[in-house]
CSV table of C-alpha atoms in Angstrom, one decimal:
chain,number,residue,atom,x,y,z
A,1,UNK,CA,-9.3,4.5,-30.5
A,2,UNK,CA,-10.9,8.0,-30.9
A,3,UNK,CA,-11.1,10.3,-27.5
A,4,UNK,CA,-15.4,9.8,-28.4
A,5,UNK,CA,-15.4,6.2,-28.8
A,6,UNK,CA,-12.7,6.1,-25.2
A,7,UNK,CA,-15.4,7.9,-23.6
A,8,UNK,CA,-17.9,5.4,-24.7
A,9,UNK,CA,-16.5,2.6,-23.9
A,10,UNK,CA,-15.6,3.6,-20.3
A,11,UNK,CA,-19.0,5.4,-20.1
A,12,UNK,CA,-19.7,1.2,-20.7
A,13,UNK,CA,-17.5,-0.4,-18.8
A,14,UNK,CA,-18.4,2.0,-15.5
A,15,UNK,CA,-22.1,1.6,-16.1
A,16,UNK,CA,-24.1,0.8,-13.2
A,17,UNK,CA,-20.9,2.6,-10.7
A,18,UNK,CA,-22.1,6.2,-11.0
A,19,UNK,CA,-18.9,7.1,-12.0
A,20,UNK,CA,-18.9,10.1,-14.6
A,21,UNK,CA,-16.5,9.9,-17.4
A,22,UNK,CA,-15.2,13.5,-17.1
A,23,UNK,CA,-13.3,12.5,-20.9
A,24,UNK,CA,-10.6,10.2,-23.0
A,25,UNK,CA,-8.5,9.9,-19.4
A,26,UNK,CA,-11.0,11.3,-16.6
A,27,UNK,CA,-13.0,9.2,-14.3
A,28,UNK,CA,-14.9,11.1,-11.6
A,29,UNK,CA,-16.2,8.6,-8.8
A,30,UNK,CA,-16.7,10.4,-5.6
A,31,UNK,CA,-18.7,8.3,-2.9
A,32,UNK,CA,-19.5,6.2,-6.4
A,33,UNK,CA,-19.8,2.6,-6.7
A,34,UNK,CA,-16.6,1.6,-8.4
A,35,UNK,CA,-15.2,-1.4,-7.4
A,36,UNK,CA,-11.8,-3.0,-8.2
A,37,UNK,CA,-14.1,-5.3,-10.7
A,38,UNK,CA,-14.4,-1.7,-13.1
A,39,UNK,CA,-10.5,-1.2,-12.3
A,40,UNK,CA,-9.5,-4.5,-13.3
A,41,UNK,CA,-11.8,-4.0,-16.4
A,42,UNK,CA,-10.5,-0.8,-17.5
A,43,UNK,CA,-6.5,-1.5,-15.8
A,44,UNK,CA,-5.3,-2.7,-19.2
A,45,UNK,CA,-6.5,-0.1,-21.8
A,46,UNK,CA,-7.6,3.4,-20.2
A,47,UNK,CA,-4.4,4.2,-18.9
A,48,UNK,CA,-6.2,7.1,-16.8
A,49,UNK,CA,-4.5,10.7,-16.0
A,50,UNK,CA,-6.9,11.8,-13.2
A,51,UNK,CA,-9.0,9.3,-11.3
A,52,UNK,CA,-11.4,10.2,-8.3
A,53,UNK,CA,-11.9,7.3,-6.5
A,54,UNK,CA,-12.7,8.5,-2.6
A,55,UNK,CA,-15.1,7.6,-0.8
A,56,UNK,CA,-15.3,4.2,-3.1
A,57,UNK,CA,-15.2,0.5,-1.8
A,58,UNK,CA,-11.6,-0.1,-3.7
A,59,UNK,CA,-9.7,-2.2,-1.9
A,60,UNK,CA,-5.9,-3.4,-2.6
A,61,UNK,CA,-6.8,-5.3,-5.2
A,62,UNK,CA,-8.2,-2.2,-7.1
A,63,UNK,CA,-4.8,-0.4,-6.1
A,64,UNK,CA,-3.0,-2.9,-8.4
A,65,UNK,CA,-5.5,-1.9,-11.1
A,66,UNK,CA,-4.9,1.9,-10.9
A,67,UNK,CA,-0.6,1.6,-10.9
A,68,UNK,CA,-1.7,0.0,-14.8
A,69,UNK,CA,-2.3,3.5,-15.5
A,70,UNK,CA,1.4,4.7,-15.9
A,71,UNK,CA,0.0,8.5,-16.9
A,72,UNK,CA,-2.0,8.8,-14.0
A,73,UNK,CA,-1.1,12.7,-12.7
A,74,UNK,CA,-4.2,13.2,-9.9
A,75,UNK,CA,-5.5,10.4,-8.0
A,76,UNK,CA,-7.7,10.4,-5.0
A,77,UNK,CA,-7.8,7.0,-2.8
A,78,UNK,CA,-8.9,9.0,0.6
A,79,UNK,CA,-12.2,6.9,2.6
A,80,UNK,CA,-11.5,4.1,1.0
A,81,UNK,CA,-10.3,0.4,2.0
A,82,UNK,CA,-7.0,0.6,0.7
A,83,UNK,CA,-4.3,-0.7,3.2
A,84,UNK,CA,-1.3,0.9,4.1
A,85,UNK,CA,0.5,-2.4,3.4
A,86,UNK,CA,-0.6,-2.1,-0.4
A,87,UNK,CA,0.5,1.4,-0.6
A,88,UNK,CA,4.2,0.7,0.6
A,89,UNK,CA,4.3,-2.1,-1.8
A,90,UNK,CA,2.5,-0.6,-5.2
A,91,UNK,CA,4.1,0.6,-8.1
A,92,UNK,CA,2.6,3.7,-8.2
A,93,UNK,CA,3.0,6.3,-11.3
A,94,UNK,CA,6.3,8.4,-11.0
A,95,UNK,CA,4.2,10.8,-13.0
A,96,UNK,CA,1.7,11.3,-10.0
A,97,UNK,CA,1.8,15.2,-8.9
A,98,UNK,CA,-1.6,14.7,-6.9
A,99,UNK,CA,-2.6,12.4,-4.2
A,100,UNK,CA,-5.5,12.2,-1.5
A,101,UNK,CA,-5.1,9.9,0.9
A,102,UNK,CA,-6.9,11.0,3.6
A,103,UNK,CA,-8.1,8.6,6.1
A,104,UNK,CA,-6.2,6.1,5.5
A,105,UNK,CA,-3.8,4.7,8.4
A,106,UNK,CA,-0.6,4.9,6.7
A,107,UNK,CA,2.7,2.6,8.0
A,108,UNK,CA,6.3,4.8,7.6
A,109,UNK,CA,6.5,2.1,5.1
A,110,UNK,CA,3.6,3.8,2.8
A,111,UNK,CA,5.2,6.6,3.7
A,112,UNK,CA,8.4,5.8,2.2
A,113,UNK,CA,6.9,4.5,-0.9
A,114,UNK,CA,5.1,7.6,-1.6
A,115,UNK,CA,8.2,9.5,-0.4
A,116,UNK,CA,9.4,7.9,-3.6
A,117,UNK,CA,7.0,9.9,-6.2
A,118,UNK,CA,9.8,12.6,-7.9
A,119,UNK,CA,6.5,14.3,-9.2
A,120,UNK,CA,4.4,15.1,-6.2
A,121,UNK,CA,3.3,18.7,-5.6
A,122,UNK,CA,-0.3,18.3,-3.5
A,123,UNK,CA,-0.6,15.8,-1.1
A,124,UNK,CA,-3.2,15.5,1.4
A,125,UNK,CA,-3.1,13.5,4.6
A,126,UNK,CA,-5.6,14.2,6.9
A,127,UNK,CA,-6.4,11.9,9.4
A,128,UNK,CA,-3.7,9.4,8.1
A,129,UNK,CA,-2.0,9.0,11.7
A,130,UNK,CA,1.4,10.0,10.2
A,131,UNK,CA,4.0,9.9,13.0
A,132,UNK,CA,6.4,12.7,12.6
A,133,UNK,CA,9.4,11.1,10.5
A,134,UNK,CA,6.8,10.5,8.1
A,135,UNK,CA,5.6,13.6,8.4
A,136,UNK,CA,8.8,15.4,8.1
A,137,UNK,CA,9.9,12.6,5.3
A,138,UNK,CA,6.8,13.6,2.9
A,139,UNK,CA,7.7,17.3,3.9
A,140,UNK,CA,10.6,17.1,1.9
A,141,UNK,CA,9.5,15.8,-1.3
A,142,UNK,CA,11.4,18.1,-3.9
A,143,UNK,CA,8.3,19.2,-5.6
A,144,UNK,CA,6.2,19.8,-3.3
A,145,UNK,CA,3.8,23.1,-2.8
A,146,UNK,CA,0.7,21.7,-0.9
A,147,UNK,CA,0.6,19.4,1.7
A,148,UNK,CA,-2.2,18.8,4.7
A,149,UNK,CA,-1.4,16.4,7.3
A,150,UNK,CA,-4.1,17.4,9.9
A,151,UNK,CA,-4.3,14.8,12.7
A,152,UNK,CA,-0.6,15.1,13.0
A,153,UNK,CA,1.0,16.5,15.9
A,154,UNK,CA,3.9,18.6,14.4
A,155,UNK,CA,6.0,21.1,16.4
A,156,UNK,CA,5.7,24.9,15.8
A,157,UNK,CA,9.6,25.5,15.2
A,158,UNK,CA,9.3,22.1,13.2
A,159,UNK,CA,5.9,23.5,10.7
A,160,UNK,CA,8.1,27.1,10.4
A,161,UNK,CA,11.2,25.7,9.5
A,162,UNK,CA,9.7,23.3,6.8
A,163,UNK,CA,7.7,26.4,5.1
A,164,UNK,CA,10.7,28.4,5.0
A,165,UNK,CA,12.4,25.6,3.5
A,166,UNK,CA,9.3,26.1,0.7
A,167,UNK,CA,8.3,29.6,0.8
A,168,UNK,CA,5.9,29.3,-2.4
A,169,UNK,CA,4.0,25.8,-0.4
A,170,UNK,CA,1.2,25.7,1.9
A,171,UNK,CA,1.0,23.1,4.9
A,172,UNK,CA,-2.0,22.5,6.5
A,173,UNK,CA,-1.7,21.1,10.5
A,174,UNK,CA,-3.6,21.3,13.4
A,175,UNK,CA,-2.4,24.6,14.3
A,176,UNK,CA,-2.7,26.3,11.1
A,177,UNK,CA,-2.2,26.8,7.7
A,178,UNK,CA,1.5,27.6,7.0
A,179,UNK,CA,3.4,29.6,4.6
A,180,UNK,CA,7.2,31.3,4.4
A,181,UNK,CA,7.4,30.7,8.1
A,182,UNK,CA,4.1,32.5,9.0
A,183,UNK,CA,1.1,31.0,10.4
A,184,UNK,CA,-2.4,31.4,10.5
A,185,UNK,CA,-3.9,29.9,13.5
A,186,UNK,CA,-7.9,28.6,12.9
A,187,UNK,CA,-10.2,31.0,15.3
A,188,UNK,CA,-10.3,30.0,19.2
A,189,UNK,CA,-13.2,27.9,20.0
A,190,UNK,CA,-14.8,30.3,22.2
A,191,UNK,CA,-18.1,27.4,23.3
């Protein structure tokens, strides 16, 4: 199949989602209408490298679609029903090096599991409710340079010590946005 006649046929088999079909491995579906019904439908061909899918009403079932795509490199789940029990228990792509997750409650068993991705280098959080193994866990992913986890009560000394650890990262909390050790704290409500 040609990259114009991939684009086609997902343009096709997304119609009606408002999904955009960015090219041969690119869907864009933020706040869209795809459901796990265009996953399944796409889970055994497309084999996807970037896939915006936040804000969509994907559920579990749709997660087992998207770990078909075993080139998937940036994929972004965040806002949508997704459990935290599917997540610890998916075979997601070791080739992932981008993941949104953000708000969704994730278990220290999701955590694990994505603990698990050798490629990760951006990972965002927010609002997950990570307790602070998990935290500290995902902290420590080889490969990774950018990692938000607002919503998670982390520790000063613990925040400085994991950016020294990565001096080239960036990590995102509550108190700040951290890098080599040094943070730099949001401006003081002054209401």
């Amino acid at each position: 199949m040609t990259d114009d006649e991939r684009v086609a046929r997902l343009d096709a088999e997304l119609a009606g989602s408002n999904a955009q079909v960015n090219g041969p491995f690119q869907i864009w579906a933020l706040d869209a209408q795809l459901t796990d019904a265009h996953l399944f439908g796409i889970s055994s061909w497309a084999d996807l490298e970037f896939l915006m899918a936040a804000g969509c009403p994907v559920t579990d079932s749709g997660l087992a679609s998207i770990c078909c795509f075993r080139r998937l490199t940036s994929l972004d789940i965040g806002g949508t029903a997704i459990t935290a029990n599917a997540i610890a228990a998916a075979d997601l792509p070791e080739s992932l090096t981008s993941l949104g997750l953000y708000d969704l409650p994730l278990t220290d068993d999701a955590a694990n599991r994505i603990a698990q991705l050798p490629e990760m280098q951006m990972l965002n959080c927010n609002g997950c409710g990570l307790s602070l193994s998990s935290f500290h866990r995902l902290a420590e992913l080889p490969k990774l340079r950018g990692f938000e986890a607002l919503g998670c009560t982390v520790p000063d000394d613990d925040a400085r010590a994991i950016s020294r650890r990565k001096p080239h990262g960036l990590l995102r909390l509550d108190s700040g946005v951290w890098r080599n050790g040094d943070v730099k704290r949001p401006p003081a409500n002054k209401s």
